[in-house]
mmCIF file of C-alpha atoms and ligand atoms in Angstrom:
data_model
loop_
_atom_site.group_PDB
_atom_site.id
_atom_site.type_symbol
_atom_site.label_atom_id
_atom_site.label_comp_id
_atom_site.label_asym_id
_atom_site.label_seq_id
_atom_site.Cartn_x
_atom_site.Cartn_y
_atom_site.Cartn_z
ATOM 1 C CA UNK I 1 76.858 92.079 114.562
ATOM 2 C CA UNK I 2 80.445 92.708 115.625
ATOM 3 C CA UNK I 3 82.751 89.741 116.037
ATOM 4 C CA UNK I 4 83.359 88.505 119.563
ATOM 5 C CA UNK I 5 85.774 85.969 120.977
ATOM 6 C CA UNK I 6 85.345 83.725 124.022
ATOM 7 C CA UNK I 7 88.156 81.268 124.759
ATOM 8 C CA UNK I 8 89.957 80.374 127.989
ATOM 9 C CA UNK I 9 92.689 82.871 127.018
ATOM 10 C CA UNK I 10 90.778 85.656 125.333
ATOM 11 C CA UNK I 11 87.444 87.343 125.828
ATOM 12 C CA UNK I 12 86.679 90.340 123.638
ATOM 13 C CA UNK I 13 83.978 92.084 121.647
ATOM 14 C CA UNK I 14 80.284 92.457 122.279
ATOM 15 C CA UNK I 15 79.373 88.990 123.515
ATOM 16 C CA UNK I 16 76.148 87.411 122.274
ATOM 17 C CA UNK I 17 75.418 84.898 125.024
ATOM 18 C CA UNK I 18 72.584 83.173 123.144
ATOM 19 C CA UNK I 19 74.936 82.582 120.267
ATOM 20 C CA UNK I 20 77.501 81.111 122.665
ATOM 21 C CA UNK I 21 74.926 78.620 123.904
ATOM 22 C CA UNK I 22 74.471 77.474 120.310
ATOM 23 C CA UNK I 23 78.151 77.462 119.415
ATOM 24 C CA UNK I 24 79.262 75.624 122.535
ATOM 25 C CA UNK I 25 76.216 73.332 122.550
ATOM 26 C CA UNK I 26 75.160 74.139 126.113
ATOM 27 C CA UNK I 27 71.598 74.616 127.374
ATOM 28 C CA UNK I 28 69.854 77.791 128.394
ATOM 29 C CA UNK I 29 68.726 78.017 132.016
ATOM 30 C CA UNK I 30 64.943 78.031 131.744
ATOM 31 C CA UNK I 31 62.352 79.156 134.278
ATOM 32 C CA UNK I 32 61.379 75.525 134.627
ATOM 33 C CA UNK I 33 64.912 74.604 135.701
ATOM 34 C CA UNK I 34 64.968 77.556 138.097
ATOM 35 C CA UNK I 35 61.776 76.271 139.719
ATOM 36 C CA UNK I 36 63.301 72.838 140.076
ATOM 37 C CA UNK I 37 66.393 74.292 141.758
ATOM 38 C CA UNK I 38 64.249 76.461 144.026
ATOM 39 C CA UNK I 39 62.397 73.381 145.251
ATOM 40 C CA UNK I 40 65.628 72.320 146.919
ATOM 41 C CA UNK I 41 67.146 75.649 147.867
ATOM 42 C CA UNK I 42 63.996 77.388 149.102
ATOM 43 C CA UNK I 43 64.994 80.597 147.326
ATOM 44 C CA UNK I 44 66.959 81.602 144.255
ATOM 45 C CA UNK I 45 70.234 83.444 144.394
ATOM 46 C CA UNK I 46 70.019 86.803 142.591
ATOM 47 C CA UNK I 47 72.701 85.648 140.177
ATOM 48 C CA UNK I 48 70.231 82.950 139.081
ATOM 49 C CA UNK I 49 67.096 85.118 139.195
ATOM 50 C CA UNK I 50 68.808 87.657 136.929
ATOM 51 C CA UNK I 51 70.152 84.956 134.631
ATOM 52 C CA UNK I 52 73.728 86.046 135.225
ATOM 53 C CA UNK I 53 74.135 82.302 135.495
ATOM 54 C CA UNK I 54 72.492 81.712 132.147
ATOM 55 C CA UNK I 55 73.611 78.361 130.765
ATOM 56 C CA UNK I 56 74.366 74.815 131.887
ATOM 57 C CA UNK I 57 75.224 71.274 130.965
ATOM 58 C CA UNK I 58 73.332 68.413 132.615
ATOM 59 C CA UNK I 59 71.844 70.319 135.571
ATOM 60 C CA UNK I 60 68.754 68.131 135.354
ATOM 61 C CA UNK I 61 70.907 65.029 135.663
ATOM 62 C CA UNK I 62 72.559 66.542 138.766
ATOM 63 C CA UNK I 63 69.120 67.132 140.292
ATOM 64 C CA UNK I 64 67.835 63.668 139.285
ATOM 65 C CA UNK I 65 70.724 62.173 141.214
ATOM 66 C CA UNK I 66 70.339 64.552 144.127
ATOM 67 C CA UNK I 67 66.693 63.607 144.416
ATOM 68 C CA UNK I 68 67.749 59.955 144.536
ATOM 69 C CA UNK I 69 70.081 60.858 147.441
ATOM 70 C CA UNK I 70 73.094 60.598 145.196
ATOM 71 C CA UNK I 71 74.753 63.892 146.085
ATOM 72 C CA UNK I 72 77.078 65.765 143.776
ATOM 73 C CA UNK I 73 80.232 67.669 144.666
ATOM 74 C CA UNK I 74 81.235 71.108 143.409
ATOM 75 C CA UNK I 75 84.446 71.825 141.562
ATOM 76 C CA UNK I 76 85.807 75.169 140.474
ATOM 77 C CA UNK I 77 89.191 76.854 140.187
ATOM 78 C CA UNK I 78 91.323 79.931 139.985
ATOM 79 C CA UNK I 79 94.532 80.238 138.014
ATOM 80 C CA UNK I 80 96.711 82.620 140.049
ATOM 81 C CA UNK I 81 98.131 85.283 137.741
ATOM 82 C CA UNK I 82 97.569 88.328 139.910
ATOM 83 C CA UNK I 83 95.340 89.829 142.561
ATOM 84 C CA UNK I 84 91.701 88.783 142.782
ATOM 85 C CA UNK I 85 89.236 91.235 141.232
ATOM 86 C CA UNK I 86 85.466 91.596 141.452
ATOM 87 C CA UNK I 87 84.859 89.510 138.320
ATOM 88 C CA UNK I 88 86.635 86.499 139.828
ATOM 89 C CA UNK I 89 84.414 86.606 142.876
ATOM 90 C CA UNK I 90 81.143 86.200 140.955
ATOM 91 C CA UNK I 91 81.229 82.415 140.309
ATOM 92 C CA UNK I 92 82.711 81.815 143.756
ATOM 93 C CA UNK I 93 79.959 83.758 145.530
ATOM 94 C CA UNK I 94 77.453 81.590 143.706
ATOM 95 C CA UNK I 95 79.406 78.386 144.387
ATOM 96 C CA UNK I 96 79.439 79.153 148.115
ATOM 97 C CA UNK I 97 75.659 79.560 147.985
ATOM 98 C CA UNK I 98 75.309 76.218 146.201
ATOM 99 C CA UNK I 99 77.506 74.563 148.824
ATOM 100 C CA UNK I 100 75.378 75.954 151.623
ATOM 101 C CA UNK I 101 72.003 75.180 150.056
ATOM 102 C CA UNK I 102 72.805 71.661 148.871
ATOM 103 C CA UNK I 103 75.216 70.901 151.708
ATOM 104 C CA UNK I 104 77.895 69.532 149.399
ATOM 105 C CA UNK I 105 81.670 69.440 149.147
ATOM 106 C CA UNK I 106 83.685 71.952 147.144
ATOM 107 C CA UNK I 107 86.972 70.965 145.518
ATOM 108 C CA UNK I 108 88.841 74.124 144.589
ATOM 109 C CA UNK I 109 91.745 73.852 142.167
ATOM 110 C CA UNK I 110 94.505 76.475 142.081
ATOM 111 C CA UNK I 111 96.410 75.688 138.863
ATOM 112 C CA UNK I 112 99.624 77.578 139.532
ATOM 113 C CA UNK I 113 101.138 75.480 136.730
ATOM 114 C CA UNK I 114 98.649 76.943 134.242
ATOM 115 C CA UNK I 115 99.565 80.570 134.713
ATOM 116 C CA UNK I 116 103.262 79.729 134.791
ATOM 117 C CA UNK I 117 102.890 78.046 131.387
ATOM 118 C CA UNK I 118 100.626 80.639 129.787
ATOM 119 C CA UNK I 119 102.133 83.896 131.068
ATOM 120 C CA UNK I 120 105.661 84.374 129.724
ATOM 121 C CA UNK I 121 106.682 86.699 132.529
ATOM 122 C CA UNK I 122 105.462 84.738 135.548
ATOM 123 C CA UNK I 123 107.783 82.425 137.486
ATOM 124 C CA UNK I 124 106.599 79.472 139.578
ATOM 125 C CA UNK I 125 107.385 81.544 142.680
ATOM 126 C CA UNK I 126 105.085 84.296 141.386
ATOM 127 C CA UNK I 127 102.180 81.978 140.717
ATOM 128 C CA UNK I 128 102.566 80.319 144.114
ATOM 129 C CA UNK I 129 102.638 83.710 145.773
ATOM 130 C CA UNK I 130 99.404 84.742 144.043
ATOM 131 C CA UNK I 131 97.890 81.342 144.807
ATOM 132 C CA UNK I 132 98.161 81.882 148.563
ATOM 133 C CA UNK I 133 97.000 85.458 148.193
ATOM 134 C CA UNK I 134 93.937 84.465 146.128
ATOM 135 C CA UNK I 135 93.074 81.651 148.555
ATOM 136 C CA UNK I 136 92.332 84.330 151.165
ATOM 137 C CA UNK I 137 89.628 85.741 148.887
ATOM 138 C CA UNK I 138 88.157 82.291 148.381
ATOM 139 C CA UNK I 139 88.042 81.505 152.096
ATOM 140 C CA UNK I 140 86.634 84.972 152.863
ATOM 141 C CA UNK I 141 83.486 84.151 150.887
ATOM 142 C CA UNK I 142 82.381 81.693 153.557
ATOM 143 C CA UNK I 143 83.067 78.203 152.218
ATOM 144 C CA UNK I 144 82.688 75.518 154.884
ATOM 145 C CA UNK I 145 86.162 74.378 156.048
ATOM 146 C CA UNK I 146 84.802 70.904 156.779
ATOM 147 C CA UNK I 147 83.496 70.525 153.241
ATOM 148 C CA UNK I 148 86.023 72.463 151.159
ATOM 149 C CA UNK I 149 89.351 71.303 149.817
ATOM 150 C CA UNK I 150 91.761 73.702 148.167
ATOM 151 C CA UNK I 151 94.901 72.516 146.380
ATOM 152 C CA UNK I 152 97.701 73.896 144.217
ATOM 153 C CA UNK I 153 98.553 71.762 141.191
ATOM 154 C CA UNK I 154 102.304 71.883 141.874
ATOM 155 C CA UNK I 155 101.797 70.851 145.501
ATOM 156 C CA UNK I 156 99.143 68.186 145.020
ATOM 157 C CA UNK I 157 100.740 66.836 141.851
ATOM 158 C CA UNK I 158 101.681 63.550 143.488
ATOM 159 C CA UNK I 159 97.997 62.581 143.522
ATOM 160 C CA UNK I 160 96.930 64.471 140.405
ATOM 161 C CA UNK I 161 99.668 63.515 137.993
ATOM 162 C CA UNK I 162 98.798 59.832 137.459
ATOM 163 C CA UNK I 163 95.207 60.873 136.712
ATOM 164 C CA UNK I 164 96.353 63.634 134.373
ATOM 165 C CA UNK I 165 98.424 61.029 132.543
ATOM 166 C CA UNK I 166 95.403 58.760 132.047
ATOM 167 C CA UNK I 167 93.444 61.717 130.703
ATOM 168 C CA UNK I 168 96.212 63.064 128.469
ATOM 169 C CA UNK I 169 96.641 59.690 126.805
ATOM 170 C CA UNK I 170 93.093 60.074 125.459
ATOM 171 C CA UNK I 171 93.588 63.555 123.995
ATOM 172 C CA UNK I 172 95.276 63.831 120.630
ATOM 173 C CA UNK I 173 97.129 66.881 119.405
ATOM 174 C CA UNK I 174 94.511 67.367 116.712
ATOM 175 C CA UNK I 175 91.732 67.496 119.329
ATOM 176 C CA UNK I 176 93.725 69.980 121.402
ATOM 177 C CA UNK I 177 94.288 72.121 118.319
ATOM 178 C CA UNK I 178 90.651 71.988 117.272
ATOM 179 C CA UNK I 179 89.331 72.856 120.733
ATOM 180 C CA UNK I 180 91.913 75.404 121.866
ATOM 181 C CA UNK I 181 93.376 76.684 118.602
ATOM 182 C CA UNK I 182 96.955 75.931 119.687
ATOM 183 C CA UNK I 183 99.649 77.167 117.338
ATOM 184 C CA UNK I 184 103.082 75.665 116.716
ATOM 185 C CA UNK I 185 104.782 78.320 118.859
ATOM 186 C CA UNK I 186 102.921 77.093 121.940
ATOM 187 C CA UNK I 187 105.037 75.396 124.601
ATOM 188 C CA UNK I 188 104.152 71.748 125.106
ATOM 189 C CA UNK I 189 103.390 72.229 128.816
ATOM 190 C CA UNK I 190 100.521 74.529 127.881
ATOM 191 C CA UNK I 191 99.148 71.871 125.558
ATOM 192 C CA UNK I 192 99.255 69.248 128.327
ATOM 193 C CA UNK I 193 97.676 71.563 130.905
ATOM 194 C CA UNK I 194 94.034 70.829 130.038
ATOM 195 C CA UNK I 195 94.523 67.294 131.419
ATOM 196 C CA UNK I 196 95.279 68.837 134.827
ATOM 197 C CA UNK I 197 92.069 70.872 134.673
ATOM 198 C CA UNK I 198 90.054 67.691 134.094
ATOM 199 C CA UNK I 199 91.486 65.888 137.117
ATOM 200 C CA UNK I 200 89.428 67.518 139.901
ATOM 201 C CA UNK I 201 86.231 66.483 138.107
ATOM 202 C CA UNK I 202 87.063 62.866 139.057
ATOM 203 C CA UNK I 203 89.343 63.350 142.057
ATOM 204 C CA UNK I 204 86.729 62.684 144.792
ATOM 205 C CA UNK I 205 85.438 59.684 142.824
ATOM 206 C CA UNK I 206 88.963 58.258 142.682
ATOM 207 C CA UNK I 207 89.779 58.961 146.332
ATOM 208 C CA UNK I 208 86.439 57.630 147.600
ATOM 209 C CA UNK I 209 86.421 54.744 145.127
ATOM 210 C CA UNK I 210 82.904 55.391 143.829
ATOM 211 C CA UNK I 211 81.534 57.560 141.067
ATOM 212 C CA UNK I 212 80.191 60.860 142.357
ATOM 213 C CA UNK I 213 78.443 63.398 140.111
ATOM 214 C CA UNK I 214 80.416 66.626 139.660
ATOM 215 C CA UNK I 215 78.975 70.107 139.116
ATOM 216 C CA UNK I 216 81.304 72.876 137.958
ATOM 217 C CA UNK I 217 80.154 76.479 138.409
ATOM 218 C CA UNK I 218 82.311 78.663 136.170
ATOM 219 C CA UNK I 219 82.428 81.593 133.770
ATOM 220 C CA UNK I 220 81.570 80.450 130.229
ATOM 221 C CA UNK I 221 85.112 81.048 128.868
ATOM 222 C CA UNK I 222 86.328 77.836 130.575
ATOM 223 C CA UNK I 223 83.857 75.657 128.663
ATOM 224 C CA UNK I 224 86.470 74.445 126.161
ATOM 225 C CA UNK I 225 88.328 72.579 128.909
ATOM 226 C CA UNK I 226 85.200 70.848 130.077
ATOM 227 C CA UNK I 227 84.104 69.868 126.587
ATOM 228 C CA UNK I 228 87.324 67.862 126.586
ATOM 229 C CA UNK I 229 86.612 66.481 130.087
ATOM 230 C CA UNK I 230 83.138 65.399 129.061
ATOM 231 C CA UNK I 231 84.559 63.614 126.049
ATOM 232 C CA UNK I 232 87.411 61.851 127.851
ATOM 233 C CA UNK I 233 86.251 61.042 131.387
ATOM 234 C CA UNK I 234 83.534 58.544 130.364
ATOM 235 C CA UNK I 235 86.199 56.670 128.393
ATOM 236 C CA UNK I 236 87.989 56.175 131.716
ATOM 237 C CA UNK I 237 84.816 54.952 133.428
ATOM 238 C CA UNK I 238 83.708 58.192 135.117
ATOM 239 C CA UNK I 239 80.649 60.437 134.776
ATOM 240 C CA UNK I 240 80.681 63.462 132.508
ATOM 241 C CA UNK I 241 80.964 66.544 134.722
ATOM 242 C CA UNK I 242 77.937 68.856 134.711
ATOM 243 C CA UNK I 243 78.375 72.612 134.649
ATOM 244 C CA UNK I 244 76.596 75.881 135.275
ATOM 245 C CA UNK I 245 77.901 78.956 133.473
ATOM 246 C CA UNK I 246 77.920 82.676 134.202
ATOM 247 C CA UNK I 247 78.389 85.781 132.105
ATOM 248 C CA UNK I 248 81.316 88.113 132.600
ATOM 249 C CA UNK I 249 81.485 91.160 134.762
ATOM 250 C CA UNK I 250 82.789 93.810 132.393
ATOM 251 C CA UNK I 251 85.752 96.085 133.017
ATOM 252 C CA UNK I 252 85.122 99.676 134.052
ATOM 253 C CA UNK I 253 85.717 101.045 130.580
ATOM 254 C CA UNK I 254 82.757 99.505 128.821
ATOM 255 C CA UNK I 255 79.723 97.281 129.106
ATOM 256 C CA UNK I 256 81.250 94.436 127.079
ATOM 257 C CA UNK I 257 84.050 91.947 127.558
ATOM 258 C CA UNK I 258 85.440 90.865 130.883
ATOM 259 C CA UNK I 259 87.275 92.466 133.750
ATOM 260 C CA UNK I 260 90.877 91.397 133.574
ATOM 261 C CA UNK I 261 93.818 91.762 135.891
ATOM 262 C CA UNK I 262 96.157 92.097 132.936
ATOM 263 C CA UNK I 263 94.469 95.303 131.788
ATOM 264 C CA UNK I 264 96.301 98.564 132.421
ATOM 265 C CA UNK I 265 95.877 98.298 136.138
ATOM 266 C CA UNK I 266 93.935 101.018 137.798
ATOM 267 C CA UNK I 267 91.814 101.897 134.817
ATOM 268 C CA UNK I 268 89.627 98.895 134.172
ATOM 269 C CA UNK I 269 89.695 96.706 137.253
ATOM 270 C CA UNK I 270 88.454 96.793 140.835
ATOM 271 C CA UNK I 271 90.490 94.508 143.065
ATOM 272 C CA UNK I 272 89.099 92.708 146.116
ATOM 273 C CA UNK I 273 91.727 94.494 148.181
ATOM 274 C CA UNK I 274 91.112 98.031 146.873
ATOM 275 C CA UNK I 275 90.427 100.644 149.551
ATOM 276 C CA UNK I 276 87.082 102.445 149.681
ATOM 277 C CA UNK I 277 88.788 105.584 148.388
ATOM 278 C CA UNK I 278 90.327 103.741 145.439
ATOM 279 C CA UNK I 279 86.979 102.198 144.503
ATOM 280 C CA UNK I 280 85.335 105.606 144.651
ATOM 281 C CA UNK I 281 88.039 107.142 142.496
ATOM 282 C CA UNK I 282 87.959 104.355 139.884
ATOM 283 C CA UNK I 283 84.189 104.330 139.498
ATOM 284 C CA UNK I 284 83.873 108.113 139.417
ATOM 285 C CA UNK I 285 86.671 108.509 136.939
ATOM 286 C CA UNK I 286 86.483 105.417 134.733
ATOM 287 C CA UNK I 287 83.105 103.652 134.929
ATOM 288 C CA UNK I 288 81.500 103.878 131.490
ATOM 289 C CA UNK I 289 78.278 105.827 131.715
ATOM 290 C CA UNK I 290 74.939 105.460 129.949
ATOM 291 C CA UNK I 291 74.111 109.075 130.729
ATOM 292 C CA UNK I 292 73.502 112.002 128.397
ATOM 293 C CA UNK I 293 76.209 114.596 127.669
ATOM 294 C CA UNK I 294 74.538 117.352 129.702
ATOM 295 C CA UNK I 295 72.376 117.345 132.842
ATOM 296 C CA UNK I 296 69.641 119.155 130.972
ATOM 297 C CA UNK I 297 69.549 116.518 128.251
ATOM 298 C CA UNK I 298 69.761 113.702 130.808
ATOM 299 C CA UNK I 299 66.748 115.028 132.673
ATOM 300 C CA UNK I 300 64.799 115.286 129.414
ATOM 301 C CA UNK I 301 65.759 112.059 127.688
ATOM 302 C CA UNK I 302 66.915 109.863 130.575
ATOM 303 C CA UNK I 303 69.947 107.568 130.718
ATOM 304 C CA UNK I 304 70.590 104.102 129.354
ATOM 305 C CA UNK I 305 71.059 101.639 132.236
ATOM 306 C CA UNK I 306 71.581 98.753 129.803
ATOM 307 C CA UNK I 307 75.027 100.000 128.792
ATOM 308 C CA UNK I 308 75.910 101.705 132.050
ATOM 309 C CA UNK I 309 78.738 99.928 133.903
ATOM 310 C CA UNK I 310 77.720 101.159 137.373
ATOM 311 C CA UNK I 311 74.233 99.792 136.811
ATOM 312 C CA UNK I 312 75.649 96.519 135.533
ATOM 313 C CA UNK I 313 77.794 96.157 138.664
ATOM 314 C CA UNK I 314 74.662 96.652 140.760
ATOM 315 C CA UNK I 315 72.974 93.751 138.965
ATOM 316 C CA UNK I 316 75.886 91.579 140.149
ATOM 317 C CA UNK I 317 76.242 92.959 143.682
ATOM 318 C CA UNK I 318 72.885 94.385 144.831
ATOM 319 C CA UNK I 319 70.776 91.534 146.246
ATOM 320 C CA UNK I 320 67.444 93.413 146.334
ATOM 321 C CA UNK I 321 65.399 93.150 143.116
ATOM 322 C CA UNK I 322 63.127 95.914 144.316
ATOM 323 C CA UNK I 323 65.955 98.359 144.876
ATOM 324 C CA UNK I 324 67.496 97.452 141.548
ATOM 325 C CA UNK I 325 64.245 97.938 139.648
ATOM 326 C CA UNK I 326 63.762 101.385 141.132
ATOM 327 C CA UNK I 327 67.304 102.408 140.202
ATOM 328 C CA UNK I 328 66.732 101.127 136.647
ATOM 329 C CA UNK I 329 63.525 103.084 136.225
ATOM 330 C CA UNK I 330 64.850 106.249 137.821
ATOM 331 C CA UNK I 331 67.960 106.267 135.681
ATOM 332 C CA UNK I 332 66.006 105.559 132.522
ATOM 333 C CA UNK I 333 63.543 108.348 133.212
ATOM 334 C CA UNK I 334 66.311 110.814 134.010
ATOM 335 C CA UNK I 335 65.192 111.161 137.642
ATOM 336 C CA UNK I 336 68.677 110.179 138.801
ATOM 337 C CA UNK I 337 71.872 111.467 137.272
ATOM 338 C CA UNK I 338 75.000 109.511 136.403
ATOM 339 C CA UNK I 339 76.798 110.964 139.427
ATOM 340 C CA UNK I 340 74.016 109.669 141.665
ATOM 341 C CA UNK I 341 74.005 106.230 140.053
ATOM 342 C CA UNK I 342 77.771 106.062 140.493
ATOM 343 C CA UNK I 343 77.292 107.037 144.128
ATOM 344 C CA UNK I 344 74.912 104.113 144.676
ATOM 345 C CA UNK I 345 77.317 101.739 142.949
ATOM 346 C CA UNK I 346 80.282 102.960 145.022
ATOM 347 C CA UNK I 347 78.308 102.527 148.219
ATOM 348 C CA UNK I 348 77.180 98.997 147.313
ATOM 349 C CA UNK I 349 80.620 97.779 146.236
ATOM 350 C CA UNK I 350 82.324 99.350 149.225
ATOM 351 C CA UNK I 351 79.856 97.823 151.647
ATOM 352 C CA UNK I 352 80.546 94.422 150.133
ATOM 353 C CA UNK I 353 84.321 94.918 150.085
ATOM 354 C CA UNK I 354 84.463 96.152 153.679
ATOM 355 C CA UNK I 355 82.973 92.848 154.881
ATOM 356 C CA UNK I 356 85.069 90.884 152.417
ATOM 357 C CA UNK I 357 88.309 92.497 153.542
ATOM 358 C CA UNK I 358 87.506 91.866 157.201
ATOM 359 C CA UNK I 359 86.912 88.172 156.499
ATOM 360 C CA UNK I 360 89.997 88.076 154.308
ATOM 361 C CA UNK I 361 92.130 89.126 157.285
ATOM 362 C CA UNK I 362 90.563 86.414 159.432
ATOM 363 C CA UNK I 363 91.187 83.855 156.673
ATOM 364 C CA UNK I 364 94.950 84.238 157.128
ATOM 365 C CA UNK I 365 94.999 81.997 160.158
ATOM 366 C CA UNK I 366 92.590 79.448 158.699
ATOM 367 C CA UNK I 367 94.312 78.519 155.441
ATOM 368 C CA UNK I 368 95.480 75.103 156.618
ATOM 369 C CA UNK I 369 91.929 74.102 157.535
ATOM 370 C CA UNK I 370 91.139 74.205 153.815
ATOM 371 C CA UNK I 371 94.267 72.861 152.182
ATOM 372 C CA UNK I 372 94.395 69.376 150.740
ATOM 373 C CA UNK I 373 97.891 68.032 151.324
ATOM 374 C CA UNK I 374 99.449 64.997 149.688
HETATM 375 N N1 LIG M 1 91.624 77.868 134.036
HETATM 376 C C1 LIG M 1 90.999 78.637 135.075
HETATM 377 C C2 LIG M 1 91.520 80.088 135.041
HETATM 378 O O1 LIG M 1 92.189 80.479 134.149
HETATM 379 C C3 LIG M 1 91.246 78.038 136.431
HETATM 380 C C4 LIG M 1 90.449 76.795 136.691
HETATM 381 C C5 LIG M 1 90.946 75.551 136.971
HETATM 382 C C6 LIG M 1 89.030 76.693 136.705
HETATM 383 N N2 LIG M 1 89.924 74.686 137.175
HETATM 384 C C7 LIG M 1 88.760 75.328 137.016
HETATM 385 C C8 LIG M 1 88.008 77.609 136.511
HETATM 386 C C9 LIG M 1 87.429 74.907 137.141
HETATM 387 C C10 LIG M 1 86.704 77.169 136.612
HETATM 388 C C11 LIG M 1 86.412 75.823 136.931
HETATM 389 O O2 LIG M 1 91.260 80.864 135.952
#
């Protein structure tokens, strides 16, 4: 087995998600848990049915409380280092569904401080600029303005900072090193930052002066931060936040790893603002294919959908299980060629992005309805 790495700052290699569950000490999402969720939601989102959300911490506790009419709130975030890409949207699409089905609040952190501290080249102006750009993508996904609060760390710091101080006082340098692998060259702001990422997990409890369970939908690479939160927050008298974790959408160039905006731009990443033509070009030219070298061979032996990036993208963006199953079988048998599979993928992504981009335009005049201001 090749080595793989999953930390908040680096994701690489061929990720073994079962192994991550063991290493991080999370729990697998079982069919039993899915049934329990479905009892409340009436249906299961395809990201759950396909186990793209595959792991959790304390989901049963969240549901125990929910069933006792003690509602949870959702918390997630986006550190603004560039334009939003398809991979970023995955946990947010699911979070919006959770908000709708459980009728709960969403607290959405935009840690512009984080990317300023971790990306040598970015200024605070840059991260703020990307923050307001990325917020359009968040709003476009359909979060309820009455139940959603979005805030930038630098702007909402007046409220967050005292809480971050309480949290930071309970984290030693040796814990931070052990959890995050910080080296001596690291700036001290970056070491402090994790305290800011813990704050939203208690923010509604503090503001409403009662403990409210928190559920964090996020990609598994952020788990390190929340291991710290779960250790520290009870010491301050709050609940441990629960979490539900998704896998990564890979870049165009291969079935493994995660799509990243820092990759050589147009080669590996599809942005939420890419035109239909650009998407078509990128998928045709760069999407890693599970097909055979020649059409003749492909028709004889069939393709491999399990490593094919276009197929993988369909598992994230095509809602119909029936359609997906047929595509899988037809590609595997050789009945459809790579060019045809890419065509289906292009059509699906472009259909999604067309809607998204329309809503993104409309979001421009609604930003203030979502912003939490100090
Ligand atoms: N650190 C995350 C990132 O790099 C941003 C973030 C802040 C976040 N709070 C979060 C992500 C809560 C998931 C859940 O993008």
